[in-house]
């Protein structure tokens, strides 16, 4: 059991170290001029955030931005898992009604439209119907719960989620509905099993490991899309920090935002490996007489 | 496990439902009620709002709306009453006469005017026994001598003046001595000067008194006593300033502004470790006490003509909020939630870094016509343009993108330059080589083409330095004759100063072959100072002078480099004060480590002119002193003046007009454009034009522009 926990954590550290090395090389060799202009690598400080405000405010800024991006990712990833697994399993359960393509269609359509189209539509809607600008940094809530924070995060999350949802849904559905599952189901049906028992008690249980393998499949795409969407929405997150840092040639910003994105995906991978290890161990234990 | 399946299948719907609720709630959110408020779009957060802090930009604008100086300046820069409604200057002379009969005679002759010389206007004449007191209007420097010359010497008492100087606590110490002294009856009058000097007027057997005094202080060596017999004298005098305060002024929280607040502010801001050290400005104050709630009497140690300028500079703080609170954080808390007595008060700070302000309904002057002010952020250009189009922005602090847009779309916004407010200069440490040599300083000044360095930004204009004084000060109309750009002359001066050009090194060297180089200290947080430094280094390099730019934090510059004079050259800025007193900046006495004379300038002629500026009040003489000082400073070059800068205000076309205080309806109004460079100073009187009025104003101004 401990092996299943320690191995992914060790791999997480290796991945982070490897990513840090690559980022340092990128910063040193690709952003060399920008790095030198800001005094790096002689001093590894954060002058990019607030001019003259010192190191503390730089770190505070990173913490705040990480929180903002974390909320967006939680929303986008939550929706991806909920729709992907929930409705993917639902569509596979009722595959004979051919629900899969119907449910996937809107997500596929939305995923074809680039995120900034959605940004533009929301900005137009907010301007003409609500009479105020629609970008993420315009309105502050002066009293009551800070709904704008949730709204801003939700808009960014919605712009990056459709493609991830579509992929997650399709892979979950195909894992359960394809790959000879129909024949297995037919045999079991002929053997006298009920539909629920065949699907939940047999097919789903057999494919748990395959489903767990899909758990973090969308995370790299989500974090990548976050970079573009946050910047397009003027949302103060780690993605926009990466873009701003690249624009200003700030090695510190590139390194920190890059490491944050790597950390998120690496933690997703580690969680998947832990879950996979645990589910495999449980399956083996179940096979023993 | 059916429930688990339902939960799994329905979870996306629950999320969608949550998103729909959020959408509905957010759609209901509206702008902070801003209807009717004069709205300014800001770029930076409004900083701490305390009158003792040095701030600039929009924070300064807000600060000036909350706090007013206790004396105002009119258009001619003359001081006008505000909280200090009037002031009286009195010279109080107390004469001890030979006996009661002589005193009666002196009193009668004083009342009849026989003893009063030209220019002596008595305010009060009193007699107690053999002592006659006369209070004369004004601070005549020689009143005592002139008065005593006219009094018959036979009527004046025969006293010996003994001067006692102690390290401190002279009053307490002398009182203790007199309580037990055997010969105390000989002491007839005592006059104190500050906390260190006491003058004793003795009569009779003064030898015994002196012996007793010497014996007493021989046992108190810790006080470093000095006893000196000054000869015969029978009078004491003091100069008193009585400040009569307005009883109509109220703080924003409704409490009256009283003399208590004035004394508290004086106490707080002249103590050691005060947030705005004003010790040197109030060195003339020996003692200040409350006469009643609205009158303060100040006993003056000296009487400079610029005394009232010092009062003008004193920020007034609410004693009822700040007194007796030992918490060191109180200043910070006060600056976040300030209570002033200006025409506007802060209702609250906004989460976006702005502030909301309303008119102070109990304001003592003419109430501003504009009720509400809003300072808020519009971060993106798009939102700014949208708000501009829908007339939700009246004034703004632009960024480069907005300025570009405004250039491409004329007629939407207009700019108004304020008056120059700050001067930027390179301070030389005159105690260090090579800056102790005037030729080098002149050469460095002549080597720089200042015009090529100065540049305007969307929010600030930069100009050449016109003089040391704010335009409008008598004599300041004459331009300060600063050195002109002349690199050839600069090279000749450097040669004369012993720095030849070494072609191998590509720079100038002294006779020992050492490079002519110096470190230039720059505030690391000030981007504009950095730009100045880079440009200067490049231009000085062209005449062979090597400069190393040393970025430092402001705290280090102020606390270490300037305080202990551990710098060679530093780029600094100061605000051009309204007053004429420059004693603390240029006078030799201020060249001590913690003084304001950063350069270490010691020049007799400058000192003489500065003292003259403090003394004189005639405009013609004043103009001469102002011009003389400017010429002398330009000649000595203790610092190299780079330029002066001021704010550029951006307003929406036809959005604002100025309703001048005191003007009748329709008569006291001025369009924002017509106000020109006075617009910044008239900020409290800006009024937002609504609807048709705005359109008319906009059209009218466009038409005027077209003509």
Tab-separated table of C-alpha atoms in Angstrom, chain B residues 438-594:
chain	number	residue	atom	x	y	z
B	438	UNK	CA	33.027	75.302	-8.738
B	439	UNK	CA	34.673	74.940	-12.158
B	440	UNK	CA	33.840	71.220	-12.172
B	441	UNK	CA	30.225	71.885	-11.132
B	442	UNK	CA	29.836	74.502	-13.832
B	443	UNK	CA	31.422	72.181	-16.395
B	444	UNK	CA	29.033	69.375	-15.487
B	445	UNK	CA	26.116	71.766	-15.868
B	446	UNK	CA	27.295	73.102	-19.212
B	447	UNK	CA	27.915	69.609	-20.560
B	448	UNK	CA	24.242	68.666	-20.402
B	449	UNK	CA	21.613	69.598	-22.947
B	450	UNK	CA	18.705	69.621	-20.494
B	451	UNK	CA	16.113	70.190	-23.205
B	452	UNK	CA	16.973	66.840	-24.760
B	453	UNK	CA	16.395	65.084	-21.420
B	454	UNK	CA	13.071	66.596	-20.512
B	455	UNK	CA	10.020	64.932	-21.994
B	456	UNK	CA	6.310	65.043	-21.457
B	457	UNK	CA	4.260	61.982	-20.589
B	458	UNK	CA	0.460	61.678	-20.739
B	459	UNK	CA	0.211	62.572	-17.062
B	460	UNK	CA	3.136	64.917	-16.496
B	461	UNK	CA	4.834	67.762	-18.297
B	462	UNK	CA	8.454	68.712	-17.817
B	463	UNK	CA	9.977	72.111	-18.328
B	464	UNK	CA	13.178	74.010	-17.719
B	465	UNK	CA	13.655	75.397	-14.227
B	466	UNK	CA	12.542	79.019	-14.114
B	467	UNK	CA	13.613	79.832	-10.589
B	468	UNK	CA	13.763	78.783	-6.968
B	469	UNK	CA	10.398	80.282	-6.124
B	470	UNK	CA	6.847	79.608	-7.176
B	471	UNK	CA	5.750	81.918	-10.003
B	472	UNK	CA	3.977	84.889	-8.482
B	473	UNK	CA	6.433	85.443	-5.632
B	474	UNK	CA	7.760	89.034	-5.857
B	475	UNK	CA	10.976	88.987	-7.857
B	476	UNK	CA	10.394	85.508	-9.220
B	477	UNK	CA	9.449	86.934	-12.626
B	478	UNK	CA	13.167	87.167	-13.355
B	479	UNK	CA	14.451	83.890	-14.751
B	480	UNK	CA	17.222	82.217	-12.805
B	481	UNK	CA	20.367	82.505	-14.970
B	482	UNK	CA	21.300	78.829	-15.027
B	483	UNK	CA	24.293	77.719	-17.145
B	484	UNK	CA	23.484	77.054	-20.802
B	485	UNK	CA	24.458	73.995	-22.809
B	486	UNK	CA	27.996	74.566	-24.026
B	487	UNK	CA	30.122	71.396	-24.223
B	488	UNK	CA	33.190	73.276	-25.490
B	489	UNK	CA	33.132	75.581	-22.495
B	490	UNK	CA	32.567	72.557	-20.247
B	491	UNK	CA	35.698	70.909	-21.646
B	492	UNK	CA	37.726	74.092	-21.145
B	493	UNK	CA	36.528	74.344	-17.550
B	494	UNK	CA	37.509	70.733	-16.878
B	495	UNK	CA	40.947	71.368	-18.367
B	496	UNK	CA	41.313	74.416	-16.108
B	497	UNK	CA	40.269	72.325	-13.132
B	498	UNK	CA	43.122	69.920	-13.894
B	499	UNK	CA	41.250	67.119	-15.629
B	500	UNK	CA	42.826	66.423	-19.010
B	501	UNK	CA	41.461	64.013	-21.571
B	502	UNK	CA	43.377	60.733	-21.721
B	503	UNK	CA	42.845	59.314	-25.201
B	504	UNK	CA	44.039	55.850	-24.141
B	505	UNK	CA	41.472	55.592	-21.396
B	506	UNK	CA	38.904	57.535	-23.379
B	507	UNK	CA	38.075	59.618	-20.331
B	508	UNK	CA	39.331	62.520	-18.268
B	509	UNK	CA	41.978	61.992	-15.619
B	510	UNK	CA	43.552	64.150	-12.941
B	511	UNK	CA	47.260	64.901	-12.623
B	512	UNK	CA	47.834	61.514	-10.923
B	513	UNK	CA	46.117	59.666	-13.746
B	514	UNK	CA	42.968	58.895	-11.770
B	515	UNK	CA	39.759	58.855	-13.748
B	516	UNK	CA	37.288	61.706	-13.238
B	517	UNK	CA	34.403	59.550	-12.116
B	518	UNK	CA	31.718	59.577	-9.469
B	519	UNK	CA	28.760	57.471	-8.324
B	520	UNK	CA	25.311	58.940	-8.973
B	521	UNK	CA	22.754	57.775	-6.398
B	522	UNK	CA	19.239	57.171	-7.736
B	523	UNK	CA	16.015	56.121	-6.047
B	524	UNK	CA	15.513	52.607	-7.397
B	525	UNK	CA	11.723	52.922	-7.315
B	526	UNK	CA	11.645	56.087	-9.401
B	527	UNK	CA	11.683	55.225	-13.101
B	528	UNK	CA	11.947	58.853	-14.154
B	529	UNK	CA	15.037	59.414	-11.987
B	530	UNK	CA	16.575	56.345	-13.582
B	531	UNK	CA	15.920	57.781	-17.015
B	532	UNK	CA	17.480	61.093	-15.982
B	533	UNK	CA	20.519	59.220	-14.646
B	534	UNK	CA	21.045	57.261	-17.863
B	535	UNK	CA	20.743	60.379	-20.031
B	536	UNK	CA	23.081	62.366	-17.787
B	537	UNK	CA	25.672	59.603	-17.711
B	538	UNK	CA	25.648	59.491	-21.514
B	539	UNK	CA	26.021	63.262	-21.891
B	540	UNK	CA	28.759	63.532	-19.258
B	541	UNK	CA	30.583	60.639	-20.904
B	542	UNK	CA	30.740	62.783	-24.053
B	543	UNK	CA	33.015	65.246	-22.219
B	544	UNK	CA	35.046	62.444	-20.649
B	545	UNK	CA	33.359	62.180	-17.242
B	546	UNK	CA	32.595	58.661	-16.064
B	547	UNK	CA	29.454	58.126	-13.987
B	548	UNK	CA	28.353	54.969	-12.178
B	549	UNK	CA	24.626	54.798	-11.498
B	550	UNK	CA	23.928	53.508	-7.970
B	551	UNK	CA	20.310	52.504	-7.403
B	552	UNK	CA	19.252	52.657	-3.738
B	553	UNK	CA	15.993	52.416	-1.855
B	554	UNK	CA	14.534	55.756	-0.780
B	555	UNK	CA	14.872	54.715	2.833
B	556	UNK	CA	18.626	54.207	2.396
B	557	UNK	CA	19.039	57.438	0.468
B	558	UNK	CA	17.228	59.446	3.110
B	559	UNK	CA	18.415	57.576	6.183
B	560	UNK	CA	22.039	56.980	5.261
B	561	UNK	CA	23.290	58.808	2.186
B	562	UNK	CA	21.671	62.204	2.790
B	563	UNK	CA	21.501	62.195	6.590
B	564	UNK	CA	25.203	61.475	7.019
B	565	UNK	CA	26.285	63.122	3.736
B	566	UNK	CA	27.700	59.848	2.469
B	567	UNK	CA	27.141	60.496	-1.195
B	568	UNK	CA	28.891	62.240	-4.050
B	569	UNK	CA	25.942	63.045	-6.260
B	570	UNK	CA	22.278	62.138	-6.015
B	571	UNK	CA	19.228	62.746	-8.172
B	572	UNK	CA	16.475	64.204	-5.998
B	573	UNK	CA	13.185	66.063	-6.346
B	574	UNK	CA	11.442	68.539	-4.120
B	575	UNK	CA	8.140	70.298	-4.142
B	576	UNK	CA	8.374	74.004	-4.907
B	577	UNK	CA	7.039	75.620	-1.720
B	578	UNK	CA	4.656	78.552	-1.805
B	579	UNK	CA	6.580	80.544	0.779
B	580	UNK	CA	9.775	82.495	0.325
B	581	UNK	CA	11.767	81.160	3.263
B	582	UNK	CA	14.599	78.943	1.975
B	583	UNK	CA	16.694	79.145	5.121
B	584	UNK	CA	16.509	75.405	5.788
B	585	UNK	CA	17.749	74.497	2.322
B	586	UNK	CA	20.591	76.863	1.571
B	587	UNK	CA	21.733	78.436	4.861
B	588	UNK	CA	25.101	77.450	6.338
B	589	UNK	CA	23.457	76.670	9.671
B	590	UNK	CA	21.407	73.936	7.951
B	591	UNK	CA	24.551	72.224	6.612
B	592	UNK	CA	24.778	70.012	9.695
B	593	UNK	CA	24.278	66.232	9.298
B	594	UNK	CA	20.512	66.232	9.929
